[in-house]
Short mmCIF file of C-alpha atoms and ligand atoms in Angstrom, two decimals:
data_model
loop_
_atom_site.label_atom_id
_atom_site.label_comp_id
_atom_site.label_asym_id
_atom_site.label_seq_id
_atom_site.Cartn_x
_atom_site.Cartn_y
_atom_site.Cartn_z
CA MET A 1481 26.61 -26.95 -20.69
CA ALA A 1482 23.60 -27.38 -23.01
CA LYS A 1483 24.30 -28.63 -26.52
CA ILE A 1484 24.26 -25.93 -29.17
CA ASP A 1485 21.64 -26.21 -31.92
CA PHE A 1486 23.65 -24.93 -34.87
CA ARG A 1487 20.72 -24.83 -37.24
CA LYS A 1488 18.87 -22.55 -34.87
CA LEU A 1489 21.99 -20.45 -34.34
CA ALA A 1490 22.51 -20.01 -38.11
CA GLN A 1491 18.84 -19.11 -38.61
CA ASN A 1492 19.06 -16.63 -35.80
CA LEU A 1493 22.07 -14.97 -37.41
CA GLN A 1494 20.44 -14.92 -40.84
CA ALA A 1495 17.39 -13.22 -39.35
CA THR A 1496 19.44 -10.31 -38.00
CA GLU A 1497 17.74 -7.04 -38.85
CA PHE A 1498 19.70 -3.94 -39.70
CA VAL A 1499 18.40 -0.38 -39.60
CA GLU A 1500 16.07 0.61 -42.47
CA HIS A 1501 16.21 4.08 -43.96
CA GLU A 1502 14.72 6.11 -46.80
CA PRO A 1503 15.84 4.96 -50.25
CA ILE A 1504 19.22 6.32 -51.31
CA ARG A 1505 21.51 5.83 -54.31
CA ILE A 1506 25.26 6.11 -54.78
CA LYS A 1507 26.27 9.30 -56.56
CA LYS A 1508 30.06 9.18 -56.37
CA ILE A 1509 32.91 7.18 -54.85
CA ASP A 1510 36.36 8.62 -54.20
CA VAL A 1511 39.36 6.62 -53.07
CA ILE A 1512 42.02 8.66 -51.29
CA VAL A 1513 45.44 7.08 -50.71
CA ARG A 1514 47.52 8.15 -47.71
CA GLU A 1515 50.93 6.98 -46.56
CA MET A 1516 51.09 7.39 -42.81
CA GLU A 1517 54.11 7.28 -40.53
CA LEU A 1518 53.86 5.53 -37.17
CA VAL A 1519 55.38 7.37 -34.20
CA MET A 1520 56.78 4.05 -32.92
CA PRO A 1521 57.63 1.26 -35.37
CA PHE A 1522 55.37 -1.73 -34.69
CA GLU A 1523 56.88 -5.23 -34.64
CA THR A 1524 55.06 -8.55 -34.72
CA SER A 1525 56.39 -12.06 -35.31
CA PHE A 1526 56.04 -11.36 -39.05
CA GLY A 1527 57.71 -8.00 -39.48
CA ARG A 1528 58.46 -4.49 -38.31
CA TYR A 1529 56.56 -1.54 -39.78
CA LYS A 1530 57.13 2.20 -39.74
CA ASN A 1531 55.02 3.42 -42.68
CA LEU A 1532 51.60 2.14 -43.65
CA THR A 1533 49.29 2.80 -46.60
CA LYS A 1534 45.62 3.52 -45.99
CA TYR A 1535 42.78 3.91 -48.41
CA PHE A 1536 40.06 6.30 -47.33
CA ILE A 1537 36.81 5.83 -49.18
CA LYS A 1538 34.36 8.70 -49.53
CA ILE A 1539 30.91 7.93 -50.86
CA ASP A 1540 28.28 10.53 -51.74
CA PHE A 1541 24.71 9.24 -51.60
CA VAL A 1542 21.55 10.96 -52.80
CA SER A 1543 18.08 10.61 -51.36
CA LYS A 1544 14.91 12.29 -52.65
CA ASN A 1545 15.87 15.67 -51.38
CA LYS A 1546 19.41 15.64 -50.10
CA THR A 1547 22.97 14.45 -50.44
CA VAL A 1548 24.84 12.75 -47.59
CA SER A 1549 28.40 11.56 -47.65
CA GLY A 1550 30.42 9.25 -45.46
CA LEU A 1551 33.99 8.13 -44.93
CA GLY A 1552 35.50 4.74 -44.30
CA GLU A 1553 39.03 3.36 -43.97
CA SER A 1554 40.70 0.32 -45.47
CA PRO A 1555 43.82 -0.18 -43.32
CA THR A 1556 46.63 -2.27 -44.84
CA LEU A 1557 50.07 -3.73 -44.23
CA PRO A 1558 52.64 -3.60 -47.07
CA ASP A 1559 53.21 -7.38 -47.06
CA ALA A 1560 50.80 -10.32 -47.23
CA VAL A 1561 51.91 -11.57 -43.81
CA TYR A 1562 48.81 -11.25 -41.65
CA ASP A 1563 45.70 -12.56 -43.42
CA GLY A 1564 47.09 -12.62 -46.95
CA GLU A 1565 46.01 -9.07 -47.79
CA PHE A 1566 48.57 -6.36 -48.59
CA SER A 1567 48.53 -2.70 -49.64
CA GLU A 1568 48.83 -3.12 -53.41
CA GLY A 1569 46.38 -6.03 -53.38
CA VAL A 1570 43.83 -4.06 -51.36
CA ARG A 1571 44.26 -1.17 -53.80
CA ALA A 1572 43.53 -3.49 -56.73
CA ALA A 1573 40.57 -5.09 -54.95
CA ILE A 1574 39.04 -1.69 -54.20
CA ASN A 1575 39.63 -0.31 -57.68
CA THR A 1576 38.88 -3.35 -59.85
CA GLN A 1577 36.39 -5.37 -57.77
CA VAL A 1578 34.47 -3.61 -55.03
CA VAL A 1579 34.05 -0.07 -56.39
CA PRO A 1580 33.19 -1.14 -59.98
CA ALA A 1581 30.62 -3.60 -58.60
CA LEU A 1582 28.98 -0.80 -56.60
CA LEU A 1583 29.06 1.63 -59.52
CA LYS A 1584 27.58 -0.92 -61.90
CA GLU A 1585 24.45 -1.00 -59.74
CA LYS A 1586 24.48 2.68 -58.95
CA ASP A 1587 20.86 3.17 -59.99
CA LYS A 1588 19.48 0.60 -57.55
CA THR A 1589 18.03 2.04 -54.40
CA ILE A 1590 19.53 1.12 -51.03
CA LYS A 1591 17.34 0.82 -47.94
CA ASN A 1592 19.59 -1.13 -45.58
CA VAL A 1593 23.13 -2.51 -45.35
CA ASN A 1594 22.21 -5.76 -47.09
CA ASP A 1595 21.16 -3.73 -50.17
CA PHE A 1596 24.45 -1.83 -49.97
CA ILE A 1597 26.73 -4.87 -49.88
CA ALA A 1598 24.73 -6.95 -52.41
CA PRO A 1599 26.66 -5.76 -55.52
CA TYR A 1600 30.02 -6.92 -54.12
CA SER A 1601 28.81 -9.93 -52.15
CA THR A 1602 30.13 -12.25 -54.88
CA VAL A 1603 33.70 -11.02 -54.22
CA VAL A 1604 35.37 -13.72 -52.10
CA ASN A 1605 37.88 -12.66 -49.39
CA ASN A 1606 39.52 -9.23 -49.97
CA ASN A 1607 37.96 -8.17 -46.70
CA MET A 1608 40.06 -5.08 -46.13
CA ALA A 1609 38.78 -3.63 -49.40
CA LYS A 1610 35.20 -4.18 -48.23
CA VAL A 1611 35.47 -2.60 -44.78
CA GLY A 1612 36.32 0.84 -46.21
CA VAL A 1613 33.28 1.12 -48.48
CA GLU A 1614 30.93 -0.22 -45.82
CA GLY A 1615 32.41 2.26 -43.34
CA ALA A 1616 31.50 5.10 -45.70
CA TYR A 1617 27.96 3.74 -45.91
CA TRP A 1618 27.47 3.67 -42.11
CA ASP A 1619 28.92 7.15 -41.59
CA ALA A 1620 26.50 8.49 -44.21
CA ILE A 1621 23.50 6.63 -42.76
CA GLY A 1622 24.28 7.99 -39.30
CA LYS A 1623 24.20 11.49 -40.75
CA LEU A 1624 21.00 10.74 -42.69
CA LEU A 1625 19.26 9.48 -39.53
CA LYS A 1626 21.05 12.02 -37.30
CA LYS A 1627 22.37 9.36 -34.94
CA PRO A 1628 25.81 8.05 -34.00
CA VAL A 1629 26.53 4.75 -35.75
CA TRP A 1630 26.75 2.81 -32.47
CA GLN A 1631 23.10 3.59 -31.83
CA LEU A 1632 22.11 2.31 -35.29
CA TRP A 1633 23.76 -0.96 -34.33
CA GLY A 1634 21.92 -1.22 -31.01
CA GLY A 1635 25.07 -0.46 -29.01
CA ARG A 1636 24.40 0.46 -25.40
CA ARG A 1637 27.82 1.29 -24.01
CA ASN A 1638 29.13 4.79 -24.68
CA SER A 1639 32.23 4.64 -22.51
CA LEU A 1640 34.84 1.91 -22.78
CA ALA A 1641 37.87 0.58 -20.93
CA VAL A 1642 40.50 0.14 -23.64
CA GLY A 1643 43.67 -1.87 -24.08
CA THR A 1644 46.91 -1.46 -25.97
CA SER A 1645 49.00 -3.82 -28.09
CA VAL A 1646 52.75 -3.63 -27.40
CA GLY A 1647 55.03 -4.66 -30.26
CA LEU A 1648 58.00 -7.02 -30.01
CA GLU A 1649 61.30 -5.65 -28.79
CA SER A 1650 64.70 -7.28 -28.61
CA ASP A 1651 64.79 -7.19 -24.84
CA PRO A 1652 62.20 -7.36 -22.05
CA ALA A 1653 63.33 -4.05 -20.55
CA MET A 1654 62.17 -2.21 -23.67
CA VAL A 1655 58.77 -3.87 -23.54
CA LEU A 1656 58.53 -3.00 -19.84
CA LYS A 1657 59.25 0.63 -20.62
CA LYS A 1658 56.34 0.77 -23.06
CA ILE A 1659 54.06 -0.94 -20.56
CA GLU A 1660 55.05 1.52 -17.83
CA LYS A 1661 54.13 4.37 -20.15
CA ALA A 1662 50.76 2.79 -20.97
CA VAL A 1663 49.99 2.07 -17.32
CA ALA A 1664 50.92 5.65 -16.41
CA ASN A 1665 48.37 6.78 -19.00
CA GLY A 1666 45.70 4.75 -17.21
CA ILE A 1667 45.46 1.86 -19.68
CA LYS A 1668 44.13 -1.19 -17.83
CA ARG A 1669 44.78 -4.04 -20.28
CA ILE A 1670 48.06 -4.82 -22.02
CA LYS A 1671 48.72 -7.22 -24.86
CA ILE A 1672 52.26 -8.11 -25.85
CA LYS A 1673 53.44 -9.76 -29.01
CA ILE A 1674 55.38 -12.97 -28.49
CA LYS A 1675 57.21 -15.53 -30.63
CA PRO A 1676 59.21 -18.69 -29.85
CA GLY A 1677 62.23 -17.69 -27.77
CA ARG A 1678 60.71 -14.31 -26.93
CA ASP A 1679 57.88 -15.35 -24.68
CA ILE A 1680 58.33 -16.74 -21.12
CA GLN A 1681 61.19 -14.41 -20.27
CA TYR A 1682 59.11 -11.38 -21.31
CA VAL A 1683 55.93 -12.42 -19.52
CA LYS A 1684 57.92 -13.28 -16.37
CA ALA A 1685 59.58 -9.86 -16.33
CA ILE A 1686 56.22 -8.11 -16.72
CA ARG A 1687 54.59 -10.20 -13.98
CA GLU A 1688 57.41 -9.43 -11.54
CA LYS A 1689 56.78 -5.73 -11.98
CA PHE A 1690 52.97 -5.84 -12.49
CA PRO A 1691 51.58 -8.89 -10.66
CA ARG A 1692 47.92 -7.95 -11.19
CA LEU A 1693 47.89 -6.22 -14.56
CA LEU A 1694 45.32 -7.52 -17.07
CA LEU A 1695 47.76 -9.14 -19.47
CA GLN A 1696 47.46 -11.17 -22.66
CA VAL A 1697 49.83 -12.35 -25.40
CA ASP A 1698 49.59 -12.60 -29.20
CA GLY A 1699 51.72 -15.08 -31.18
CA ASN A 1700 50.59 -14.03 -34.68
CA ALA A 1701 50.88 -17.59 -36.02
CA ALA A 1702 54.56 -17.99 -35.03
CA TYR A 1703 54.23 -21.26 -33.09
CA ASP A 1704 54.38 -24.73 -34.60
CA LEU A 1705 51.60 -26.64 -32.88
CA PHE A 1706 53.46 -29.92 -33.55
CA ASN A 1707 56.78 -28.79 -32.06
CA PRO A 1708 57.10 -30.12 -28.47
CA ASP A 1709 59.30 -27.17 -27.43
CA HIS A 1710 56.73 -24.68 -28.68
CA ILE A 1711 53.89 -26.52 -26.94
CA LYS A 1712 55.96 -26.66 -23.76
CA ALA A 1713 56.44 -22.88 -23.81
CA LEU A 1714 52.71 -22.29 -24.41
CA LYS A 1715 51.91 -24.61 -21.49
CA GLU A 1716 54.37 -22.80 -19.27
CA LEU A 1717 52.50 -19.55 -19.87
CA ASN A 1718 49.76 -21.05 -17.67
CA GLU A 1719 51.79 -19.89 -14.65
CA TYR A 1720 51.36 -16.20 -15.40
CA ASP A 1721 47.63 -15.65 -15.09
CA LEU A 1722 47.12 -14.46 -18.67
CA LEU A 1723 43.69 -13.43 -19.97
CA MET A 1724 44.37 -15.35 -23.18
CA ILE A 1725 46.93 -16.58 -25.70
CA GLU A 1726 46.01 -15.13 -29.09
CA GLN A 1727 46.63 -17.04 -32.32
CA PRO A 1728 49.75 -19.00 -31.44
CA GLY A 1729 49.36 -21.41 -34.38
CA PRO A 1730 49.05 -21.05 -38.15
CA ASN A 1731 46.57 -18.98 -40.14
CA LYS A 1732 43.42 -20.95 -40.95
CA ASP A 1733 44.12 -23.70 -38.42
CA ILE A 1734 41.24 -24.27 -36.01
CA VAL A 1735 41.50 -27.98 -35.20
CA PHE A 1736 45.00 -27.96 -33.70
CA HIS A 1737 44.34 -24.76 -31.79
CA TYR A 1738 41.51 -26.75 -30.22
CA GLU A 1739 43.87 -29.64 -29.46
CA LEU A 1740 46.20 -27.13 -27.80
CA SER A 1741 43.32 -25.61 -25.86
CA LYS A 1742 42.51 -29.01 -24.34
CA LYS A 1743 46.05 -29.10 -22.92
CA ILE A 1744 46.37 -25.59 -21.50
CA ALA A 1745 44.31 -23.70 -18.94
CA THR A 1746 44.83 -20.25 -20.48
CA PRO A 1747 41.98 -19.48 -22.92
CA VAL A 1748 42.92 -19.54 -26.61
CA CYS A 1749 41.86 -16.53 -28.67
CA LEU A 1750 41.54 -16.85 -32.45
CA ASP A 1751 42.42 -13.98 -34.79
CA GLU A 1752 43.99 -14.98 -38.16
CA SER A 1753 42.03 -18.27 -38.26
CA LEU A 1754 38.61 -16.65 -38.34
CA ILE A 1755 37.86 -14.93 -41.65
CA ASP A 1756 34.27 -15.97 -42.38
CA LEU A 1757 31.38 -16.61 -40.03
CA SER A 1758 31.64 -20.31 -40.96
CA ASP A 1759 35.15 -20.36 -39.42
CA LEU A 1760 33.72 -19.02 -36.17
CA LEU A 1761 30.92 -21.60 -36.16
CA ALA A 1762 33.49 -24.37 -36.73
CA ALA A 1763 35.50 -23.19 -33.72
CA ILE A 1764 32.39 -22.95 -31.54
CA LYS A 1765 31.42 -26.49 -32.61
CA LEU A 1766 34.80 -27.96 -31.64
CA TRP A 1767 35.23 -26.18 -28.30
CA SER A 1768 31.61 -26.85 -27.29
CA ASP A 1769 31.72 -30.54 -28.28
CA GLY A 1770 34.84 -30.79 -26.12
CA ASN A 1771 33.07 -29.02 -23.22
CA ILE A 1772 35.70 -26.28 -23.05
CA LEU A 1773 33.78 -23.42 -24.70
CA ASP A 1774 34.77 -21.19 -21.78
CA ARG A 1775 38.36 -21.48 -23.04
CA LEU A 1776 37.59 -19.98 -26.47
CA ILE A 1777 37.84 -16.22 -27.04
CA VAL A 1778 37.36 -14.35 -30.31
CA ASN A 1779 39.21 -11.34 -31.66
CA ILE A 1780 36.85 -9.55 -34.05
CA LYS A 1781 38.57 -7.13 -36.43
CA PRO A 1782 36.11 -5.46 -38.79
CA PRO A 1783 38.79 -5.23 -41.56
CA ARG A 1784 39.63 -8.95 -41.29
CA VAL A 1785 35.99 -10.10 -41.43
CA GLY A 1786 35.01 -7.83 -44.32
CA GLY A 1787 33.13 -5.05 -42.64
CA TRP A 1788 30.80 -3.94 -39.92
CA ARG A 1789 27.82 -6.08 -40.83
CA ASN A 1790 29.93 -9.23 -40.60
CA ALA A 1791 31.61 -8.02 -37.41
CA ILE A 1792 28.15 -7.53 -35.86
CA LEU A 1793 27.18 -11.10 -36.85
CA PHE A 1794 30.42 -12.41 -35.30
CA ALA A 1795 29.60 -10.55 -32.06
CA LYS A 1796 26.01 -11.77 -32.10
CA ALA A 1797 27.15 -15.40 -32.53
CA CYS A 1798 29.55 -15.02 -29.59
CA GLY A 1799 26.77 -13.51 -27.47
CA LEU A 1800 24.29 -16.27 -28.35
CA VAL A 1801 26.65 -19.05 -27.27
CA GLY A 1802 28.04 -17.08 -24.34
CA ILE A 1803 31.70 -16.66 -25.25
CA LYS A 1804 33.85 -13.59 -24.82
CA CYS A 1805 34.98 -11.46 -27.73
CA TRP A 1806 36.78 -8.18 -28.26
CA CYS A 1807 37.71 -5.75 -31.00
CA GLY A 1808 41.27 -6.03 -32.31
CA GLY A 1809 43.10 -3.42 -34.36
CA MET A 1810 45.02 -3.07 -37.61
CA LEU A 1811 46.96 0.06 -36.63
CA GLU A 1812 44.12 2.09 -38.12
CA SER A 1813 44.20 5.88 -38.33
CA ALA A 1814 42.10 7.73 -35.75
CA LEU A 1815 39.20 7.46 -38.23
CA GLY A 1816 39.34 3.66 -38.27
CA LYS A 1817 39.94 3.53 -34.51
CA ILE A 1818 36.86 5.68 -33.87
CA SER A 1819 34.75 3.38 -36.04
CA ASN A 1820 36.08 0.39 -34.05
CA LEU A 1821 34.98 2.16 -30.85
CA HIS A 1822 31.44 2.43 -32.25
CA PHE A 1823 31.52 -1.35 -32.83
CA ASN A 1824 32.80 -1.91 -29.29
CA SER A 1825 29.61 -0.27 -28.01
CA LEU A 1826 27.78 -3.59 -28.54
CA MET A 1827 27.25 -5.38 -25.24
CA GLU A 1828 28.43 -8.67 -26.79
CA VAL A 1829 31.92 -7.18 -27.30
CA ASN A 1830 32.85 -7.61 -23.68
CA LEU A 1831 36.64 -7.48 -23.27
CA PRO A 1832 38.84 -4.37 -23.77
CA GLY A 1833 39.95 -3.82 -27.38
CA ASP A 1834 43.22 -2.69 -29.01
CA HIS A 1835 42.08 0.89 -29.47
CA VAL A 1836 45.12 2.91 -28.42
CA ALA A 1837 48.90 2.98 -28.85
CA GLN A 1838 51.35 3.66 -26.02
CA GLY A 1839 51.23 7.27 -27.15
CA ARG A 1840 49.95 8.53 -30.48
CA TYR A 1841 49.83 6.07 -33.39
CA TYR A 1842 50.77 8.44 -36.21
CA VAL A 1843 53.06 11.41 -36.67
CA GLU A 1844 50.19 13.09 -38.51
CA ASP A 1845 46.70 11.67 -38.18
CA VAL A 1846 43.59 12.45 -40.24
CA VAL A 1847 41.43 13.42 -37.28
CA LYS A 1848 41.94 13.97 -33.56
CA ALA A 1849 42.05 10.70 -31.60
CA PRO A 1850 39.42 10.54 -28.84
CA ALA A 1851 40.63 11.43 -25.36
CA LEU A 1852 41.72 8.73 -22.96
CA ASN A 1853 40.54 9.41 -19.43
CA GLY A 1854 41.38 7.05 -16.59
CA GLY A 1855 41.85 4.25 -19.14
CA LYS A 1856 38.44 4.96 -20.69
CA ILE A 1857 37.27 6.52 -23.93
CA ILE A 1858 33.88 8.09 -24.61
CA ILE A 1859 32.41 7.07 -27.98
CA PRO A 1860 31.29 10.09 -30.05
CA SER A 1861 27.59 10.92 -29.85
CA GLU A 1862 27.39 13.12 -32.96
CA PRO A 1863 25.81 11.72 -36.16
CA GLY A 1864 27.75 9.11 -38.16
CA TRP A 1865 31.20 8.32 -36.80
CA GLY A 1866 31.08 11.77 -35.17
CA LEU A 1867 34.33 12.94 -36.78
CA LYS A 1868 35.29 16.60 -36.62
CA ASN A 1869 37.91 18.52 -38.64
CA ILE A 1870 39.02 15.66 -40.87
CA LYS A 1871 42.18 16.23 -42.91
CA ILE A 1872 42.52 13.58 -45.59
O1 OSB B 2853 47.40 -9.52 -34.56
O2 OSB B 2853 46.29 -8.01 -33.60
C1 OSB B 2853 47.16 -8.34 -34.42
C2 OSB B 2853 48.72 -5.19 -35.94
C3 OSB B 2853 48.93 -5.61 -37.22
C4 OSB B 2853 48.61 -6.89 -37.57
C5 OSB B 2853 48.08 -7.78 -36.63
C6 OSB B 2853 47.84 -7.35 -35.35
C7 OSB B 2853 48.18 -6.04 -34.98
C8 OSB B 2853 48.02 -5.49 -33.64
C9 OSB B 2853 47.87 -3.99 -33.53
O3 OSB B 2853 48.13 -6.14 -32.63
C10 OSB B 2853 46.71 -3.56 -32.75
C11 OSB B 2853 46.47 -2.07 -32.89
O4 OSB B 2853 45.85 -1.63 -33.89
O5 OSB B 2853 46.88 -1.34 -31.99
MG1 MG B 2854 46.28 -10.78 -33.31
#
């Protein structure tokens, strides 16, 4: 494999052009809070959730002769267990950091996404607060230019094979039941949550029943990469033909995930460890220097990386160095899921994403979820996110 020129790669990413439009200004920002109840409680190695808080951001923009508005979602978990963000913290970040920064520069004209994010670009982290406002921007720009957002981003796919993420259960039979339901609905790729002691036995049971299913596992940082028993279990997963092992080790760690990757054949996928683009470049540097870049996979979640612009740069970096990436989920409402589908239109995002539940996600959703047909979903072609009959 040819050596990667990181200076060239960084320059290439910096030179990324985003769609230009007529000058607009922000007129008004509304933050709408919704508590939403999941149909099925969702369990990961860090907790079990039934109710989640979401912040929907509505922004009205004015151009010379019209007003356009857009909607975005900041999905959250109640506790700071995933990437350090949590509902009350995201609320504070939206209300005291991101929105005031935007309103302070309300009179500046915006002609592209870089102009839009400039006022809050000094805010470090707090990525889930940022994704909601940027989502509102893109929905509005799609309406302004009368195009679906995926086309503004140069997406070329309008139909996608999707996957589902199955939460932890106390026995393999319960996980199998959920998988059977998903497979019956036509879903082609399954991800299960694992943790030490709830891994091999589960994967083995699934493989006995579904020998050829596209299957992957997610450890959500539950494994100690220095514990020989944990490493042994991760190695043993090699036997089950998994697409990847997602984030077994701690948040932020990249180096010891790489050390693990040298020892196991199953590709390692990073989620919690990749917050900024610099984290991704560090991972690419390690895996490519070790000549095992084909064993690195990237989960890109727009809320974790601070919005759509950053998610696009993540995808572009993966494409330029030739590694696989996919769009993960944060149990978004149908609004957030639809915006993730637009992102998944990019050709660089080339593995099935976590876009659907094993049934419906929420008891009451804010918009109708797109139809699943033979394991595929068609991305809306109407302007903006293409949402119809929104109830927020
Ligand atoms: O690690 O991908 C994860 C949900 C909450 C926090 C972390 C994760 C998840 C999921 C859910 O796996 C994916 C979905 O939205 O369906
Ligand atoms: Mg994950």
